[in-house]
Amino acid sequence: FRRVLFRSRVIGFTRDSDGLLRIVLTQPYIRCLRLATKVEIDAMVAETGLLKKDVKAVVDSFVNVTTKELKTKEGRVCIPGFLTATVINRPARKGRNVRTGAVIKVPAKKVVKFKAGSTLAEAVKK
C-alpha cells in the first residue's frame, strides 16, 4: 500500500525562541512513497545533518499535529502555496456489486480532500 505524499525539500532546521524546532523548506515536489520509512529518514538526515531521532521526531510531530487539526470541528489544514487539506462528509449512496450486479448501500463517511497550492501546481506543471 502506497500513499502520495506532498513534500518540500528540507534545507534545514531552526530553533524558535520557545525552543520549538522549525523546518526550513524549499520549493515543494511530489513523490510517491511510504510515509517516513527508513530510507526517507536517512535521506533527510544526510541532507540536513541532524540526528536521526530529531528528524523522526519532526516527521512524527508534523503527522500528529496535522491529524489532530483535521479531526477538529473545522477540519482544515492550510500550508500557503503548498496545499490545503479539508475534511468533507460524503453522504450515503447506492452502489453496485461488480460480480453479482446486486445493489448495495455504501455508508456515509468522512474523507480528506487535498487541493494543491499555487506554488505546488506550478512546480508540477514544469
JSON list of C-alpha atoms in Angstrom, two decimals:
[
{"chain": "A", "resi": 1, "resn": "PHE", "atom": "CA", "xyz": [0.00, 0.00, 0.00]},
{"chain": "A", "resi": 2, "resn": "ARG", "atom": "CA", "xyz": [1.49, 3.31, -1.03]},
{"chain": "A", "resi": 3, "resn": "ARG", "atom": "CA", "xyz": [0.45, 6.89, -0.38]},
{"chain": "A", "resi": 4, "resn": "VAL", "atom": "CA", "xyz": [1.15, 10.03, -2.33]},
{"chain": "A", "resi": 5, "resn": "LEU", "atom": "CA", "xyz": [2.98, 12.39, -0.01]},
{"chain": "A", "resi": 6, "resn": "PHE", "atom": "CA", "xyz": [3.29, 16.08, -0.79]},
{"chain": "A", "resi": 7, "resn": "ARG", "atom": "CA", "xyz": [6.64, 17.29, 0.48]},
{"chain": "A", "resi": 8, "resn": "SER", "atom": "CA", "xyz": [9.05, 20.17, 0.24]},
{"chain": "A", "resi": 9, "resn": "ARG", "atom": "CA", "xyz": [12.79, 19.66, 0.23]},
{"chain": "A", "resi": 10, "resn": "VAL", "atom": "CA", "xyz": [14.11, 20.24, 3.74]},
{"chain": "A", "resi": 11, "resn": "ILE", "atom": "CA", "xyz": [17.11, 22.59, 3.75]},
{"chain": "A", "resi": 12, "resn": "GLY", "atom": "CA", "xyz": [17.46, 22.98, 7.48]},
{"chain": "A", "resi": 13, "resn": "PHE", "atom": "CA", "xyz": [16.01, 23.36, 10.92]},
{"chain": "A", "resi": 14, "resn": "THR", "atom": "CA", "xyz": [15.95, 26.30, 13.31]},
{"chain": "A", "resi": 15, "resn": "ARG", "atom": "CA", "xyz": [15.02, 26.64, 16.97]},
{"chain": "A", "resi": 16, "resn": "ASP", "atom": "CA", "xyz": [12.32, 29.11, 17.95]},
{"chain": "A", "resi": 17, "resn": "SER", "atom": "CA", "xyz": [12.59, 31.43, 20.97]},
{"chain": "A", "resi": 18, "resn": "ASP", "atom": "CA", "xyz": [10.20, 28.98, 22.67]},
{"chain": "A", "resi": 19, "resn": "GLY", "atom": "CA", "xyz": [12.58, 26.10, 21.96]},
{"chain": "A", "resi": 20, "resn": "LEU", "atom": "CA", "xyz": [10.36, 24.65, 19.20]},
{"chain": "A", "resi": 21, "resn": "LEU", "atom": "CA", "xyz": [12.09, 23.07, 16.23]},
{"chain": "A", "resi": 22, "resn": "ARG", "atom": "CA", "xyz": [11.03, 24.70, 12.94]},
{"chain": "A", "resi": 23, "resn": "ILE", "atom": "CA", "xyz": [11.58, 23.23, 9.47]},
{"chain": "A", "resi": 24, "resn": "VAL", "atom": "CA", "xyz": [13.10, 25.40, 6.70]},
{"chain": "A", "resi": 25, "resn": "LEU", "atom": "CA", "xyz": [11.69, 24.27, 3.34]},
{"chain": "A", "resi": 26, "resn": "THR", "atom": "CA", "xyz": [12.34, 24.98, -0.33]},
{"chain": "A", "resi": 27, "resn": "GLN", "atom": "CA", "xyz": [10.02, 24.58, -3.29]},
{"chain": "A", "resi": 28, "resn": "PRO", "atom": "CA", "xyz": [7.64, 21.63, -2.94]},
{"chain": "A", "resi": 29, "resn": "TYR", "atom": "CA", "xyz": [7.70, 18.49, -5.02]},
{"chain": "A", "resi": 30, "resn": "ILE", "atom": "CA", "xyz": [5.54, 15.37, -5.17]},
{"chain": "A", "resi": 31, "resn": "ARG", "atom": "CA", "xyz": [6.84, 11.91, -4.55]},
{"chain": "A", "resi": 32, "resn": "CYS", "atom": "CA", "xyz": [5.09, 8.57, -4.18]},
{"chain": "A", "resi": 33, "resn": "LEU", "atom": "CA", "xyz": [6.42, 6.74, -1.14]},
{"chain": "A", "resi": 34, "resn": "ARG", "atom": "CA", "xyz": [5.58, 5.06, 2.12]},
{"chain": "A", "resi": 35, "resn": "LEU", "atom": "CA", "xyz": [5.32, 7.65, 4.85]},
{"chain": "A", "resi": 36, "resn": "ALA", "atom": "CA", "xyz": [8.62, 8.17, 6.70]},
{"chain": "A", "resi": 37, "resn": "THR", "atom": "CA", "xyz": [10.32, 4.86, 6.01]},
{"chain": "A", "resi": 38, "resn": "LYS", "atom": "CA", "xyz": [13.94, 4.29, 6.97]},
{"chain": "A", "resi": 39, "resn": "VAL", "atom": "CA", "xyz": [15.17, 5.34, 3.52]},
{"chain": "A", "resi": 40, "resn": "GLU", "atom": "CA", "xyz": [13.41, 8.73, 3.65]},
{"chain": "A", "resi": 41, "resn": "ILE", "atom": "CA", "xyz": [14.52, 9.35, 7.24]},
{"chain": "A", "resi": 42, "resn": "ASP", "atom": "CA", "xyz": [18.13, 8.54, 6.28]},
{"chain": "A", "resi": 43, "resn": "ALA", "atom": "CA", "xyz": [17.88, 10.87, 3.26]},
{"chain": "A", "resi": 44, "resn": "MET", "atom": "CA", "xyz": [16.64, 13.71, 5.48]},
{"chain": "A", "resi": 45, "resn": "VAL", "atom": "CA", "xyz": [19.43, 13.03, 7.99]},
{"chain": "A", "resi": 46, "resn": "ALA", "atom": "CA", "xyz": [22.04, 13.17, 5.21]},
{"chain": "A", "resi": 47, "resn": "GLU", "atom": "CA", "xyz": [20.55, 16.34, 3.74]},
{"chain": "A", "resi": 48, "resn": "THR", "atom": "CA", "xyz": [20.14, 18.27, 7.00]},
{"chain": "A", "resi": 49, "resn": "GLY", "atom": "CA", "xyz": [22.98, 16.92, 9.12]},
{"chain": "A", "resi": 50, "resn": "LEU", "atom": "CA", "xyz": [20.66, 16.44, 12.09]},
{"chain": "A", "resi": 51, "resn": "LEU", "atom": "CA", "xyz": [20.42, 13.41, 14.32]},
{"chain": "A", "resi": 52, "resn": "LYS", "atom": "CA", "xyz": [18.14, 10.62, 13.17]},
{"chain": "A", "resi": 53, "resn": "LYS", "atom": "CA", "xyz": [16.00, 10.87, 16.31]},
{"chain": "A", "resi": 54, "resn": "ASP", "atom": "CA", "xyz": [15.43, 14.61, 15.71]},
{"chain": "A", "resi": 55, "resn": "VAL", "atom": "CA", "xyz": [14.30, 14.01, 12.13]},
{"chain": "A", "resi": 56, "resn": "LYS", "atom": "CA", "xyz": [11.95, 11.21, 13.25]},
{"chain": "A", "resi": 57, "resn": "ALA", "atom": "CA", "xyz": [10.54, 13.48, 15.96]},
{"chain": "A", "resi": 58, "resn": "VAL", "atom": "CA", "xyz": [9.85, 16.28, 13.44]},
{"chain": "A", "resi": 59, "resn": "VAL", "atom": "CA", "xyz": [8.16, 13.94, 10.94]},
{"chain": "A", "resi": 60, "resn": "ASP", "atom": "CA", "xyz": [6.07, 12.27, 13.65]},
{"chain": "A", "resi": 61, "resn": "SER", "atom": "CA", "xyz": [5.13, 15.63, 15.14]},
{"chain": "A", "resi": 62, "resn": "PHE", "atom": "CA", "xyz": [4.05, 17.01, 11.75]},
{"chain": "A", "resi": 63, "resn": "VAL", "atom": "CA", "xyz": [1.87, 13.96, 11.09]},
{"chain": "A", "resi": 64, "resn": "ASN", "atom": "CA", "xyz": [0.33, 14.08, 14.58]},
{"chain": "A", "resi": 65, "resn": "VAL", "atom": "CA", "xyz": [-0.42, 17.81, 14.50]},
{"chain": "A", "resi": 66, "resn": "THR", "atom": "CA", "xyz": [-1.92, 17.58, 11.01]},
{"chain": "A", "resi": 67, "resn": "THR", "atom": "CA", "xyz": [-4.09, 14.62, 12.04]},
{"chain": "A", "resi": 68, "resn": "LYS", "atom": "CA", "xyz": [-5.31, 16.40, 15.19]},
{"chain": "A", "resi": 69, "resn": "GLU", "atom": "CA", "xyz": [-6.17, 19.54, 13.23]},
{"chain": "A", "resi": 70, "resn": "LEU", "atom": "CA", "xyz": [-8.14, 17.55, 10.65]},
{"chain": "A", "resi": 71, "resn": "LYS", "atom": "CA", "xyz": [-10.08, 15.84, 13.44]},
{"chain": "A", "resi": 72, "resn": "THR", "atom": "CA", "xyz": [-11.22, 19.17, 14.93]},
{"chain": "A", "resi": 73, "resn": "LYS", "atom": "CA", "xyz": [-14.62, 20.67, 14.15]},
{"chain": "A", "resi": 74, "resn": "GLU", "atom": "CA", "xyz": [-13.30, 22.82, 11.30]},
{"chain": "A", "resi": 75, "resn": "GLY", "atom": "CA", "xyz": [-11.10, 20.03, 9.89]},
{"chain": "A", "resi": 76, "resn": "ARG", "atom": "CA", "xyz": [-8.80, 22.19, 7.78]},
{"chain": "A", "resi": 77, "resn": "VAL", "atom": "CA", "xyz": [-5.02, 22.45, 7.39]},
{"chain": "A", "resi": 78, "resn": "CYS", "atom": "CA", "xyz": [-3.55, 25.12, 5.11]},
{"chain": "A", "resi": 79, "resn": "ILE", "atom": "CA", "xyz": [0.10, 25.49, 4.14]},
{"chain": "A", "resi": 80, "resn": "PRO", "atom": "CA", "xyz": [0.13, 28.61, 1.91]},
{"chain": "A", "resi": 81, "resn": "GLY", "atom": "CA", "xyz": [1.44, 27.98, -1.61]},
{"chain": "A", "resi": 82, "resn": "PHE", "atom": "CA", "xyz": [1.72, 24.27, -0.89]},
{"chain": "A", "resi": 83, "resn": "LEU", "atom": "CA", "xyz": [-1.60, 22.59, -0.08]},
{"chain": "A", "resi": 84, "resn": "THR", "atom": "CA", "xyz": [-4.92, 22.82, 1.69]},
{"chain": "A", "resi": 85, "resn": "ALA", "atom": "CA", "xyz": [-6.40, 19.73, 3.31]},
{"chain": "A", "resi": 86, "resn": "THR", "atom": "CA", "xyz": [-10.05, 19.68, 4.39]},
{"chain": "A", "resi": 87, "resn": "VAL", "atom": "CA", "xyz": [-12.37, 17.03, 5.76]},
{"chain": "A", "resi": 88, "resn": "ILE", "atom": "CA", "xyz": [-15.57, 16.56, 3.77]},
{"chain": "A", "resi": 89, "resn": "ASN", "atom": "CA", "xyz": [-18.59, 14.40, 4.52]},
{"chain": "A", "resi": 90, "resn": "ARG", "atom": "CA", "xyz": [-19.63, 12.00, 1.79]},
{"chain": "A", "resi": 91, "resn": "PRO", "atom": "CA", "xyz": [-23.31, 11.07, 2.06]},
{"chain": "A", "resi": 92, "resn": "ALA", "atom": "CA", "xyz": [-24.59, 7.50, 1.97]},
{"chain": "A", "resi": 93, "resn": "ARG", "atom": "CA", "xyz": [-25.33, 6.27, -1.53]},
{"chain": "A", "resi": 94, "resn": "LYS", "atom": "CA", "xyz": [-26.30, 3.22, -3.54]},
{"chain": "A", "resi": 95, "resn": "GLY", "atom": "CA", "xyz": [-23.57, 1.20, -5.21]},
{"chain": "A", "resi": 96, "resn": "ARG", "atom": "CA", "xyz": [-23.39, -1.95, -7.24]},
{"chain": "A", "resi": 97, "resn": "ASN", "atom": "CA", "xyz": [-21.53, -5.20, -6.56]},
{"chain": "A", "resi": 98, "resn": "VAL", "atom": "CA", "xyz": [-19.49, -5.75, -9.71]},
{"chain": "A", "resi": 99, "resn": "ARG", "atom": "CA", "xyz": [-19.55, -9.55, -9.53]},
{"chain": "A", "resi": 100, "resn": "THR", "atom": "CA", "xyz": [-23.23, -10.10, -8.77]},
{"chain": "A", "resi": 101, "resn": "GLY", "atom": "CA", "xyz": [-24.77, -6.88, -10.03]},
{"chain": "A", "resi": 102, "resn": "ALA", "atom": "CA", "xyz": [-26.68, -6.53, -6.75]},
{"chain": "A", "resi": 103, "resn": "VAL", "atom": "CA", "xyz": [-27.44, -3.03, -5.45]},
{"chain": "A", "resi": 104, "resn": "ILE", "atom": "CA", "xyz": [-25.69, -2.34, -2.13]},
{"chain": "A", "resi": 105, "resn": "LYS", "atom": "CA", "xyz": [-25.74, 0.52, 0.37]},
{"chain": "A", "resi": 106, "resn": "VAL", "atom": "CA", "xyz": [-22.48, 2.44, 0.70]},
{"chain": "A", "resi": 107, "resn": "PRO", "atom": "CA", "xyz": [-22.42, 4.12, 4.14]},
{"chain": "A", "resi": 108, "resn": "ALA", "atom": "CA", "xyz": [-21.68, 7.80, 4.73]},
{"chain": "A", "resi": 109, "resn": "LYS", "atom": "CA", "xyz": [-18.09, 8.62, 5.64]},
{"chain": "A", "resi": 110, "resn": "LYS", "atom": "CA", "xyz": [-15.60, 11.43, 6.17]},
{"chain": "A", "resi": 111, "resn": "VAL", "atom": "CA", "xyz": [-12.70, 11.78, 3.74]},
{"chain": "A", "resi": 112, "resn": "VAL", "atom": "CA", "xyz": [-9.76, 14.14, 3.42]},
{"chain": "A", "resi": 113, "resn": "LYS", "atom": "CA", "xyz": [-9.65, 16.30, 0.30]},
{"chain": "A", "resi": 114, "resn": "PHE", "atom": "CA", "xyz": [-6.33, 17.80, -0.80]},
{"chain": "A", "resi": 115, "resn": "LYS", "atom": "CA", "xyz": [-6.01, 20.86, -3.01]},
{"chain": "A", "resi": 116, "resn": "ALA", "atom": "CA", "xyz": [-2.61, 21.84, -4.34]},
{"chain": "A", "resi": 117, "resn": "GLY", "atom": "CA", "xyz": [-1.41, 25.38, -3.69]},
{"chain": "A", "resi": 118, "resn": "SER", "atom": "CA", "xyz": [-0.25, 27.67, -6.48]},
{"chain": "A", "resi": 119, "resn": "THR", "atom": "CA", "xyz": [3.47, 27.04, -5.88]},
{"chain": "A", "resi": 120, "resn": "LEU", "atom": "CA", "xyz": [2.98, 23.27, -5.92]},
{"chain": "A", "resi": 121, "resn": "ALA", "atom": "CA", "xyz": [0.77, 23.42, -9.01]},
{"chain": "A", "resi": 122, "resn": "GLU", "atom": "CA", "xyz": [3.37, 25.45, -10.90]},
{"chain": "A", "resi": 123, "resn": "ALA", "atom": "CA", "xyz": [6.19, 23.08, -9.85]},
{"chain": "A", "resi": 124, "resn": "VAL", "atom": "CA", "xyz": [4.22, 20.08, -11.14]},
{"chain": "A", "resi": 125, "resn": "LYS", "atom": "CA", "xyz": [3.49, 21.75, -14.49]},
{"chain": "A", "resi": 126, "resn": "LYS", "atom": "CA", "xyz": [7.21, 22.18, -15.27]}
]
